[in-house]
Amino acid sequence: MSTPTIRVKELREIIEQHNYNYYSLDAPSISDGEYDILFKELEVLEAEHPELITPDSPTQRVGSEPQTGFGTIQHRLPMLSLGNAMNDDELIAFDERMKKGLGTDIDIVYISEPKIDGLGVELVYEHGTYISGSTRGDGFIGEDITQNLRTIRSLPIKLRGEVIPTLLEVRGEVFIKKDDFATLNKTQEREEKPVFANARNAAAGSLRQLDSRITASRPLSLYCYEAGKIEGVIFETHYKFLLGLKDFGLPVNPLIEKVNGGRKLIAYYQKLESIRSELPYDIDGTVFKINDYEQRDKLGTRSRSPRWAIAGKFKAQQTTTAIRDIIVQVGRTGALTPVAKLAPVLLSGVTVTNATLHNQDEIDRKDIRIGDTVLIERAGDVIPKVVQVILKKRPKDSIPYYIDAHCPACAHKSFKPDGEAVARCINISCPAQVKGRIHHFVSKLAMNIDGLGEKIVNQLVETGLLKTIDDIFVLKQQMLADLEGLGEKSAENLIQAIHESKQTTFARFVYALGIRNVGEHSAKLLEKHYKGSIKKFQQTTVEELETIDEIGPTIAQTVTQFWQDTNNRIMVQNCLNRGVSLAEIKRKMDQPLTGQIFVFTGSLEKFTRQEAKIMVEHLGGKTTDSVSKKTSYVVAGPGGGSKLKKAKELGSSIISENEFLEMLR
Ligand code: IVH
């Protein structure tokens, strides 16, 4: 019978081996069900023995509590970008430049790679353990997204193999596969959350989450393709480096090829362009790199991009078709978007019938009219856009197009905030928005009405029982019990939940109203300023709003606009008449480490600096880099130098890593 310590170690190894088989080798060796059982066993053991949890456990990939902001990480070597070749001639010219620069006539060996349309990141491994990860940023300093990257299953937390570099910085692309993207957007739609325009935006949005639990729920993939600083192992060529990455267990794109001479670059470019639509992920071109590191050094870099590499960019896929009509769609938040209805046309394997026209400015700029023949393109985006009008084909009797100043769903006059391009319907009871608004109103951070899920809201709106938000508070048990799939008991529970939700706070209620730009934080600022009085808030002015710290002109404008609308005032009054009662919330209680400042020095064994920082911040404390009179604790590992000396001089409390952990517990 193995001890928990041994079993936990064993489970971690087995799980990471399966991750490697699945993600890096693309050869799963057990079923999803069997994997889940192993994972559960590890979770249970760790819950019973929290002292055995380590940052490198696979269970720690599920994300943790939100951070307050991202720190920064300086890249040891700058993360450069790439020069572009737009056609065959430019690829040949690149090859000629390389030969000239190297003073040779012999065919150069290149590595040809797909250019994945995702986000460039850098991962750092020290002694084979994943230490940190960052975005490209400005090329010199990126955002610290260590925790978010850790949630990607194909990213090994520990490198495999016999010879492990003391330092390995590796660059790669984080992306979302086409299938995963479609599923993600369906989920977003079902949960009435905004859908992403394309897989790249979805990957970017997922990596920038302050709450890594959200990142963990997103289907992110990774391919590694370039070296940063490496110590302890020497690679002579890029190809050997890529083979090395595979041996370390890092995912490398299987379509990467070693080729000889400039002509082969064109062949590779054409091959990838022809299979582009069949690939499981989006690519926007190819990348060609010189294989030999000595040759790379000889050629050197320009300020932003290396001379020894080039991106062969694909052209956006375009075609022409006719605009049959222009309609205006009302978004969930009231945005009025003009959409061109097109004569159906095939574009990169998909039949296109709609193109977004964005807003009136865009229509004016391109002078787009009903009846026009237009050039459209899909450049990564799911929804195609109009590039230009083919004026030669314009019908003689065509007239400029103007979006109606009224909402097509409720005929309410639309409103275009200063400085914004998009007009909006601000009628809170607009039928096109009502489902989305009610869904937001009842959500957890708003009125928190448990049980009023999307399906029921949809049924209630469709059967006419809910026309506006305040109708929620006149729902009767019998009305609910008659709905499909909802019995007497659930109806009773729901009525009870609605009743309980009425005792709420000003901040929750105001956030629930869904006033544009007023999020949870702004609602709390407003609560504080108006001392919880809706009446005062309703009578406010732009000038008064702008005096509130952190409230700017945008919010001031949308708030006053909201209250100018009679429908909105009536709806709010109805909620209050029907029992909604607002109490100001007590401020959050102090956390265990509130007011405590920590400095870390020397080498830490159980966690990284970054992890220590996050742990301290979670508990309300702060960390700084230098010791001062304000420092509460100096956590010292072996090798603490000048900071330790200063701490002793100032008489700060010096504690060990174990004492620090004990304190956290
Ligand atoms: S190498 C010094 N290889 O393209 C070379 N980049 O425009 C640095 N990208 O920021 C990049 N696939 O995010 C390289 N196989 C690949 C790539 C790739 C996609 C992205 C990367 C970079 C951008 C350059």
XYZ file of C-alpha atoms and ligand atoms in Angstrom:
689
model
C 0.000 0.000 0.000
C 1.662 3.253 -1.071
C 1.712 6.312 1.154
C -0.172 9.439 0.002
C 3.185 11.114 -0.765
C 4.239 8.308 -3.078
C 0.817 7.962 -4.722
C 0.538 11.725 -5.340
C 3.939 11.714 -7.047
C 3.002 8.645 -9.064
C -0.340 10.143 -10.157
C 1.319 13.370 -11.238
C 3.805 11.487 -13.377
C 1.093 9.329 -14.959
C -1.142 12.334 -15.681
C 1.654 14.415 -17.195
C 2.687 11.404 -19.313
C -0.885 11.197 -20.656
C -0.904 14.948 -21.291
C 2.310 14.513 -23.276
C 0.914 11.549 -25.256
C -2.252 13.450 -26.013
C -1.001 16.948 -26.752
C 2.557 16.537 -27.966
C 2.501 13.119 -29.612
C -1.148 13.371 -30.677
C -1.406 9.730 -29.552
C -3.795 9.387 -26.582
C -3.122 6.236 -24.594
C -6.210 6.174 -22.343
C -9.842 7.242 -22.655
C -11.073 10.609 -21.362
C -13.001 8.742 -18.658
C -9.905 6.923 -17.390
C -7.979 10.200 -17.388
C -10.728 11.865 -15.352
C -10.595 9.073 -12.756
C -6.835 9.524 -12.255
C -7.269 13.284 -12.048
C -10.062 12.980 -9.493
C -7.945 10.618 -7.363
C -5.156 13.208 -7.314
C -7.585 16.003 -6.452
C -9.026 13.986 -3.556
C -5.580 13.121 -2.187
C -4.471 16.746 -2.401
C -7.641 17.920 -0.688
C -6.953 15.488 2.151
C -3.258 16.409 2.307
C -2.941 20.091 1.306
C 0.689 20.091 2.379
C 1.430 17.864 -0.631
C 0.170 20.428 -3.169
C 2.961 21.884 -5.299
C 2.741 24.487 -8.074
C 3.783 21.857 -10.620
C 0.874 19.528 -9.864
C -1.462 19.019 -12.862
C -4.350 20.026 -10.595
C -2.848 23.506 -10.420
C -3.583 23.980 -14.112
C -7.210 24.752 -13.348
C -6.427 28.381 -12.519
C -6.643 30.355 -9.326
C -8.276 33.453 -7.805
C -8.186 36.663 -9.885
C -5.111 38.894 -9.875
C -5.488 42.655 -9.568
C -3.379 43.299 -12.668
C -0.550 41.803 -14.683
C 3.044 42.392 -13.694
C 5.695 42.732 -16.367
C 8.562 40.515 -17.456
C 11.617 41.713 -19.288
C 12.683 39.398 -22.104
C 16.367 38.487 -21.742
C 16.634 38.728 -25.551
C 14.211 40.986 -27.440
C 11.233 39.253 -29.080
C 11.577 40.459 -32.647
C 8.950 40.483 -35.353
C 9.324 39.454 -38.988
C 9.738 41.204 -42.325
C 7.147 40.235 -44.941
C 7.288 38.800 -48.459
C 4.001 39.284 -50.296
C 4.725 37.186 -53.428
C 7.126 34.758 -55.117
C 9.454 37.519 -56.332
C 9.905 38.841 -52.826
C 10.750 35.341 -51.575
C 13.377 34.945 -54.298
C 14.737 38.403 -53.447
C 15.007 37.281 -49.798
C 17.011 34.203 -50.805
C 19.287 36.374 -52.975
C 19.864 38.752 -50.060
C 20.788 35.840 -47.804
C 23.290 34.457 -50.318
C 24.828 37.863 -50.835
C 25.047 38.524 -47.117
C 26.754 35.172 -46.555
C 28.945 35.522 -49.664
C 27.878 32.154 -51.058
C 26.361 30.652 -54.200
C 25.486 27.357 -52.608
C 21.838 26.608 -51.754
C 21.000 27.785 -48.264
C 19.263 25.420 -45.842
C 16.009 26.925 -44.559
C 13.440 25.775 -42.062
C 9.925 26.340 -43.415
C 7.156 26.766 -40.857
C 3.443 27.562 -40.897
C 2.763 31.065 -39.555
C 0.041 30.450 -37.036
C -2.405 33.258 -36.450
C -2.362 33.428 -32.666
C -0.386 35.222 -29.980
C 3.349 35.076 -29.571
C 4.490 34.142 -26.051
C 7.730 33.358 -24.255
C 8.114 30.514 -21.767
C 10.997 30.269 -19.323
C 12.242 26.961 -17.884
C 14.903 26.921 -15.204
C 16.523 23.538 -14.513
C 13.675 21.968 -16.456
C 10.826 23.552 -14.480
C 8.363 26.049 -15.924
C 9.072 29.320 -14.102
C 7.328 32.081 -15.998
C 5.583 33.057 -19.193
C 4.892 36.366 -20.867
C 3.342 38.079 -23.865
C 5.503 39.719 -26.504
C 4.518 43.227 -25.328
C 6.697 45.829 -27.018
C 9.312 43.179 -27.776
C 11.414 44.099 -24.738
C 8.936 43.925 -21.881
C 5.832 41.742 -21.908
C 2.958 41.064 -19.536
C 3.441 38.378 -16.934
C 0.883 35.688 -17.818
C 2.621 32.810 -16.039
C -0.547 31.536 -14.352
C -2.651 31.733 -17.479
C -0.118 29.853 -19.591
C 0.163 27.182 -16.913
C -3.463 26.233 -17.595
C -2.574 25.098 -21.140
C -2.424 21.318 -20.953
C 0.104 20.899 -23.745
C 2.597 23.103 -21.884
C 4.820 20.786 -19.833
C 5.412 21.991 -16.288
C 8.565 19.868 -16.195
C 10.754 19.149 -19.200
C 11.412 15.525 -20.150
C 14.675 13.897 -21.203
C 18.182 13.261 -19.929
C 20.049 16.481 -20.674
C 18.077 19.455 -19.403
C 19.263 23.045 -20.012
C 19.839 25.141 -16.912
C 17.923 27.902 -18.697
C 15.560 27.510 -21.631
C 13.644 30.435 -23.027
C 11.378 29.299 -25.793
C 8.979 31.283 -27.943
C 5.776 29.951 -29.403
C 2.254 30.737 -30.494
C -0.883 30.302 -28.403
C -3.951 29.748 -30.543
C -7.400 28.187 -30.650
C -8.221 25.470 -33.193
C -11.073 26.112 -35.624
C -13.337 23.394 -34.125
C -12.643 24.519 -30.568
C -13.378 28.095 -31.593
C -16.775 27.144 -33.046
C -17.676 25.286 -29.828
C -16.449 28.180 -27.678
C -18.567 30.701 -29.569
C -21.619 28.430 -29.289
C -21.122 28.325 -25.531
C -20.688 32.101 -25.418
C -23.919 32.498 -27.377
C -25.811 30.051 -25.154
C -24.641 31.914 -22.069
C -25.515 35.204 -23.767
C -21.937 36.393 -23.603
C -20.337 38.276 -26.505
C -19.064 36.034 -29.291
C -15.511 36.446 -30.583
C -14.911 37.766 -34.105
C -12.206 35.197 -34.792
C -10.069 32.536 -33.137
C -7.166 34.943 -32.679
C -9.271 37.432 -30.700
C -10.627 34.581 -28.615
C -7.091 33.380 -27.820
C -5.971 36.925 -26.978
C -9.004 37.537 -24.758
C -8.458 34.233 -22.979
C -4.789 34.903 -22.262
C -5.507 38.375 -20.869
C -7.912 37.144 -18.192
C -6.996 38.276 -14.693
C -8.874 35.223 -13.442
C -6.861 32.230 -14.648
C -9.859 29.967 -13.959
C -11.492 31.546 -17.011
C -8.336 30.937 -19.062
C -8.381 27.319 -17.881
C -11.894 26.925 -19.303
C -10.791 28.073 -22.775
C -9.447 25.540 -25.329
C -5.984 27.041 -25.850
C -3.318 25.246 -27.888
C 0.406 25.881 -28.206
C 3.210 25.320 -30.712
C 6.804 26.294 -29.907
C 9.026 27.565 -32.721
C 11.925 29.777 -31.655
C 14.714 30.067 -29.116
C 15.316 32.816 -26.611
C 18.280 32.582 -24.271
C 19.533 29.057 -23.595
C 22.151 27.963 -21.072
C 23.593 24.532 -20.382
C 22.854 22.934 -23.772
C 24.177 24.019 -27.169
C 22.232 23.702 -30.425
C 24.033 24.398 -33.691
C 21.012 24.617 -35.925
C 17.379 25.578 -35.656
C 16.375 22.095 -36.805
C 18.312 20.476 -33.973
C 16.766 22.981 -31.578
C 13.255 22.008 -32.747
C 14.079 18.290 -32.336
C 15.385 19.163 -28.875
C 12.089 20.877 -28.032
C 10.195 17.732 -29.017
C 12.451 15.647 -26.771
C 11.795 18.052 -23.896
C 8.079 17.349 -24.414
C 7.262 20.762 -25.869
C 4.711 20.799 -28.721
C 6.218 21.512 -32.171
C 4.210 21.864 -35.390
C 4.531 18.626 -37.451
C 4.323 20.598 -40.735
C 7.751 22.179 -40.199
C 10.224 21.128 -42.913
C 13.922 21.481 -43.705
C 14.410 22.648 -47.323
C 17.329 23.532 -49.626
C 17.403 26.716 -51.712
C 15.071 29.613 -52.554
C 12.877 27.693 -55.057
C 11.770 25.346 -52.303
C 10.453 28.306 -50.327
C 7.945 29.016 -53.083
C 6.911 25.363 -53.250
C 6.317 25.268 -49.481
C 4.390 28.560 -49.582
C 2.124 27.232 -52.358
C 1.616 23.917 -50.622
C 0.504 25.589 -47.399
C -1.750 28.030 -49.210
C -3.475 25.108 -50.919
C -4.090 23.182 -47.685
C -4.821 26.289 -45.598
C -8.589 25.800 -45.390
C -8.207 22.139 -44.389
C -5.800 22.804 -41.502
C -7.359 22.522 -38.032
C -6.110 26.032 -37.108
C -5.823 29.433 -38.829
C -2.562 30.348 -40.507
C -1.869 33.668 -42.183
C 1.288 32.652 -44.013
C 4.559 30.797 -43.709
C 7.821 31.627 -41.939
C 11.206 30.869 -43.479
C 14.294 30.859 -41.259
C 17.933 30.160 -41.896
C 18.806 26.859 -40.248
C 22.455 27.405 -39.326
C 22.965 29.537 -36.195
C 26.430 30.648 -37.328
C 24.929 31.948 -40.570
C 22.212 33.714 -38.570
C 24.835 35.473 -36.454
C 26.696 36.572 -39.553
C 23.568 38.162 -41.031
C 22.458 39.772 -37.771
C 19.239 41.682 -37.085
C 17.657 44.995 -38.006
C 16.127 47.036 -35.171
C 12.812 45.137 -35.082
C 13.313 42.010 -37.164
C 16.092 39.534 -37.935
C 17.675 39.584 -41.408
C 17.774 35.766 -41.462
C 14.011 35.150 -41.435
C 10.947 36.278 -43.371
C 7.193 35.763 -43.267
C 5.570 34.704 -46.547
C 2.172 36.342 -46.034
C -0.976 34.980 -47.657
C -3.280 37.352 -49.449
C -6.699 37.830 -47.837
C -9.264 35.768 -49.699
C -11.496 38.018 -51.801
C -14.386 37.813 -54.250
C -17.119 40.048 -55.686
C -20.871 39.896 -55.186
C -23.931 42.157 -55.095
C -25.572 43.872 -52.109
C -29.253 42.957 -52.268
C -30.285 44.848 -49.167
C -28.956 46.541 -46.027
C -30.615 45.744 -42.715
C -29.916 47.025 -39.205
C -29.375 44.478 -36.430
C -29.932 45.296 -32.759
C -27.273 43.735 -30.538
C -27.820 42.452 -27.006
C -26.657 45.785 -25.608
C -28.577 47.896 -28.113
C -25.773 48.476 -30.654
C -27.281 49.118 -34.082
C -25.142 47.415 -36.723
C -25.810 47.740 -40.455
C -25.407 44.428 -42.269
C -25.247 43.929 -46.042
C -27.376 41.068 -47.354
C -25.339 39.623 -50.219
C -26.096 37.489 -53.226
C -24.690 34.147 -51.907
C -21.101 33.560 -53.008
C -18.430 30.971 -52.188
C -15.355 32.337 -50.373
C -12.596 30.078 -48.985
C -14.911 27.114 -48.752
C -17.833 28.922 -47.066
C -21.001 30.323 -48.651
C -21.181 33.966 -47.652
C -24.535 35.779 -47.470
C -23.822 38.622 -45.006
C -21.121 41.229 -44.560
C -20.881 43.618 -41.633
C -20.803 47.313 -42.548
C -19.886 48.310 -38.941
C -21.490 51.768 -38.780
C -22.601 54.862 -40.710
C -19.056 56.307 -40.875
C -17.840 53.160 -42.609
C -20.793 53.264 -45.060
C -20.059 56.932 -45.809
C -16.335 56.385 -46.225
C -16.792 53.598 -48.772
C -20.072 55.037 -50.132
C -21.760 51.643 -49.928
C -25.274 51.467 -51.420
C -28.001 48.880 -51.928
C -27.591 47.384 -55.424
C -23.816 47.883 -55.521
C -21.402 45.192 -56.643
C -18.682 44.969 -54.041
C -15.347 43.306 -53.384
C -15.514 41.364 -50.103
C -12.808 39.576 -48.116
C -12.337 37.290 -45.157
C -9.097 38.128 -43.411
C -9.163 35.820 -40.425
C -12.538 37.191 -39.376
C -15.544 34.949 -39.451
C -17.802 37.672 -40.832
C -16.564 39.006 -44.149
C -16.203 42.712 -44.788
C -16.660 44.957 -47.793
C -13.297 46.131 -49.178
C -14.600 48.475 -51.864
C -17.465 49.223 -54.202
C -16.972 48.391 -57.899
C -18.219 51.778 -59.106
C -18.306 50.748 -62.769
C -21.127 48.365 -61.922
C -23.199 50.815 -59.853
C -26.860 51.032 -61.003
C -27.727 54.486 -62.351
C -30.618 55.084 -59.965
C -28.741 54.171 -56.732
C -28.896 56.528 -53.767
C -26.643 56.910 -50.681
C -27.652 54.782 -47.694
C -28.422 56.232 -44.255
C -29.212 54.175 -41.181
C -32.656 55.012 -39.820
C -32.403 57.073 -36.630
C -34.917 54.732 -34.964
C -34.402 51.250 -33.577
C -35.826 48.667 -36.025
C -37.091 46.546 -33.120
C -38.917 49.113 -30.961
C -38.947 52.323 -33.040
C -37.345 54.192 -30.118
C -35.061 57.028 -31.260
C -31.443 55.858 -31.328
C -28.562 57.664 -29.633
C -24.939 58.019 -30.718
C -22.639 59.017 -27.831
C -20.080 61.711 -28.675
C -16.898 60.274 -30.048
C -18.408 56.825 -30.709
C -19.087 55.435 -34.145
C -21.929 53.111 -33.202
C -25.509 54.297 -32.645
C -27.505 52.518 -29.949
C -31.052 51.878 -28.910
C -31.128 52.918 -25.252
C -34.650 51.717 -24.529
C -34.104 49.243 -21.718
C -37.373 47.499 -22.639
C -36.548 47.101 -26.330
C -37.737 43.587 -27.277
C -34.512 42.892 -29.172
C -32.518 43.438 -26.003
C -34.907 42.283 -23.346
C -33.696 38.665 -23.053
C -30.082 39.751 -22.742
C -30.906 42.517 -20.282
C -32.983 40.232 -18.084
C -30.276 37.612 -18.196
C -27.777 40.218 -16.994
C -30.224 41.572 -14.386
C -30.638 38.164 -12.695
C -26.954 37.114 -12.972
C -24.795 36.234 -9.952
C -23.029 39.552 -9.482
C -26.220 41.504 -10.176
C -29.557 40.535 -8.526
C -28.397 36.945 -8.131
C -31.731 35.235 -8.778
C -30.852 31.570 -8.659
C -32.860 29.328 -10.984
C -33.858 32.003 -13.488
C -31.643 30.512 -16.194
C -31.447 31.271 -19.875
C -34.045 28.681 -20.939
C -36.674 29.957 -18.515
C -35.990 33.615 -19.338
C -36.394 32.804 -23.039
C -39.688 31.014 -22.404
C -40.982 33.837 -20.217
C -40.120 36.455 -22.843
C -41.509 34.376 -25.703
C -44.805 33.679 -23.909
C -45.124 37.393 -23.154
C -44.928 36.962 -19.346
C -41.778 39.082 -19.198
C -41.813 42.200 -21.331
C -39.620 44.385 -19.165
C -37.276 43.767 -16.249
C -39.735 44.882 -13.583
C -42.193 42.171 -14.715
C -39.955 39.716 -12.817
C -41.395 41.013 -9.570
C -45.028 40.298 -10.509
C -44.444 36.703 -11.594
C -46.704 34.242 -9.782
C -45.966 30.652 -8.885
C -48.740 29.293 -11.087
C -47.485 31.176 -14.163
C -44.099 29.535 -13.702
C -45.425 26.073 -12.917
C -47.233 26.114 -16.277
C -43.964 26.543 -18.159
C -42.547 23.545 -19.979
C -40.108 21.541 -17.890
C -40.693 23.479 -14.670
C -42.662 21.680 -11.942
C -44.478 23.030 -8.870
C -41.424 22.643 -6.657
C -39.022 24.518 -8.960
C -41.630 27.221 -9.476
C -41.945 27.619 -5.705
C -38.148 27.793 -5.307
C -37.897 30.370 -8.057
C -40.565 32.591 -6.507
C -38.673 32.316 -3.230
C -35.382 33.276 -4.960
C -37.034 36.293 -6.596
C -38.436 37.317 -3.234
C -35.044 37.015 -1.532
C -33.288 38.948 -4.300
C -35.322 42.048 -3.448
C -33.181 42.678 -0.386
C -30.148 43.894 -2.251
C -27.690 46.767 -2.419
C -27.630 49.949 -4.456
C -24.425 48.773 -6.192
C -25.862 45.410 -7.230
C -29.120 46.949 -8.437
C -27.404 49.689 -10.450
C -25.002 47.169 -11.972
C -28.010 44.948 -12.773
C -29.676 47.756 -14.743
C -26.974 47.283 -17.389
C -26.342 50.996 -17.952
C -23.686 51.100 -20.631
C -20.117 51.327 -19.254
C -21.307 50.952 -15.645
C -19.632 47.784 -14.384
C -19.490 46.395 -10.862
C -16.687 48.709 -9.806
C -18.335 51.908 -11.085
C -21.599 50.861 -9.442
C -19.776 50.685 -6.101
C -18.281 54.144 -6.647
C -21.747 55.485 -7.393
C -23.162 53.758 -4.325
C -20.591 55.483 -2.171
C -21.160 58.894 -3.699
C -24.969 58.839 -3.639
C -24.970 57.138 -0.237
C -27.231 54.421 -1.571
C -29.990 56.836 -2.686
C -31.469 55.994 -6.091
C -33.406 59.238 -5.976
C -30.248 61.347 -5.741
C -28.612 59.213 -8.406
C -31.583 59.702 -10.730
C -31.418 63.490 -10.382
C -27.697 63.673 -11.002
C -25.985 65.743 -13.687
C -22.977 65.222 -15.926
C -21.085 67.818 -13.855
C -21.754 66.063 -10.567
C -20.867 62.646 -11.982
C -17.562 63.960 -13.272
C -16.575 65.088 -9.778
C -16.550 61.447 -8.625
C -13.108 59.912 -8.551
C -12.629 57.362 -11.372
C -15.902 58.340 -13.111
C -15.126 59.948 -16.449
C -17.147 61.741 -19.143
C -18.155 58.497 -20.895
C -19.968 57.095 -17.879
C -21.322 60.550 -16.992
C -22.888 60.736 -20.422
C -24.379 57.226 -20.530
C -25.770 57.555 -16.991
C -27.559 60.859 -17.621
C -28.799 59.576 -20.957
C -30.195 56.535 -19.169
C -32.166 58.624 -16.689
C -33.504 60.960 -19.372
C -35.502 58.076 -20.776
C -38.988 57.866 -19.239
C -39.223 54.090 -19.807
C -36.106 53.555 -17.717
C -37.367 55.755 -14.876
C -40.723 53.959 -14.835
C -39.051 50.551 -14.858
C -36.801 51.420 -11.899
C -39.710 52.919 -9.959
C -41.749 49.762 -10.594
C -38.952 47.611 -9.196
C -38.881 49.721 -6.018
C -42.693 49.743 -5.735
C -42.664 45.966 -6.078
C -40.415 45.518 -3.085
C -36.805 45.967 -4.219
C -35.060 47.460 -1.214
C -31.512 48.803 -1.266
C -29.105 48.718 1.643
C -25.559 50.005 1.417
C -23.119 47.128 1.758
C -20.476 46.997 4.410
C -16.986 47.421 2.966
C -15.002 44.229 2.510
C -13.481 43.008 5.749
C -9.769 43.217 6.199
C -7.913 40.177 4.887
C -5.330 38.261 6.934
C -2.299 40.026 5.435
C -3.824 43.490 4.980
C -1.156 46.126 5.644
C 1.735 43.627 5.625
C 4.618 44.173 3.202
C 6.847 41.244 2.177
C 10.269 41.172 0.546
C 11.759 37.928 -0.841
C 15.484 37.306 -1.008
C 17.753 34.375 -1.823
C 16.598 31.278 -3.689
C 13.192 29.863 -2.957
C 12.654 26.132 -3.282
C 8.949 25.534 -2.971
C 7.597 28.280 -5.236
C 8.692 31.043 -7.567
C 8.829 34.756 -6.656
C 5.833 35.300 -8.850
C 3.838 32.625 -7.081
C 4.828 34.018 -3.692
C 3.684 37.475 -4.832
C 0.312 36.140 -5.921
C -0.184 34.223 -2.655
C 0.568 37.347 -0.616
C -1.720 39.532 -2.709
C -4.564 37.017 -2.442
C -4.466 37.443 1.286
C -4.448 41.225 1.099
C -0.693 41.809 1.535
C 1.859 43.472 -0.727
C 5.324 42.581 -1.980
C 8.156 44.934 -2.879
C 11.679 44.437 -4.196
C 13.628 46.428 -1.648
C 13.812 46.397 2.130
C 12.761 49.569 3.939
C 11.400 50.628 7.313
C 7.934 49.775 6.017
C 8.857 46.121 5.319
C 6.965 43.766 7.630
C 8.709 40.470 6.753
C 11.767 39.464 4.783
C 11.435 35.892 3.541
C 15.008 34.659 3.178
C 16.148 31.567 1.284
C 19.766 30.434 0.887
C 22.038 33.068 -0.661
C 20.127 36.182 0.429
C 22.696 38.983 0.095
C 22.327 42.752 0.491
C 18.596 42.650 1.238
C 19.192 40.302 4.148
C 21.935 42.585 5.444
C 19.680 45.624 5.236
C 16.830 43.735 6.938
C 19.153 42.928 9.829
C 20.261 46.551 10.076
C 16.679 47.799 10.124
C 15.593 45.070 12.512
C 12.881 43.719 10.137
C 11.392 40.303 10.903
C 13.323 37.697 8.931
C 11.554 34.407 8.306
C 12.335 31.222 6.365
C 10.374 29.866 3.426
C 8.767 27.259 5.714
C 7.752 29.872 8.272
C 6.235 31.909 5.456
C 4.212 28.897 4.289
C 3.116 28.242 7.848
C 1.960 31.860 8.108
C -0.110 31.519 4.922
C -1.793 28.435 6.270
S 9.454 33.367 -35.402
C 12.617 36.237 -34.882
N 7.854 31.482 -36.197
O 4.457 35.865 -36.176
C 11.426 35.521 -35.329
N 6.861 33.544 -35.540
O 5.301 38.571 -37.349
C 10.309 35.710 -34.442
N 4.426 33.567 -35.632
O 5.339 37.645 -33.323
C 9.106 34.951 -34.736
N 4.164 31.503 -36.357
O 3.791 35.654 -32.959
C 7.924 32.743 -35.746
N 6.575 29.683 -36.897
C 6.649 30.934 -36.450
C 5.491 31.728 -36.228
C 5.651 33.041 -35.769
C 3.531 32.614 -35.989
C 4.065 34.949 -35.199
C 4.766 35.377 -33.930
C 5.483 36.652 -34.274
C 4.855 37.051 -35.567
C 5.888 37.766 -36.417
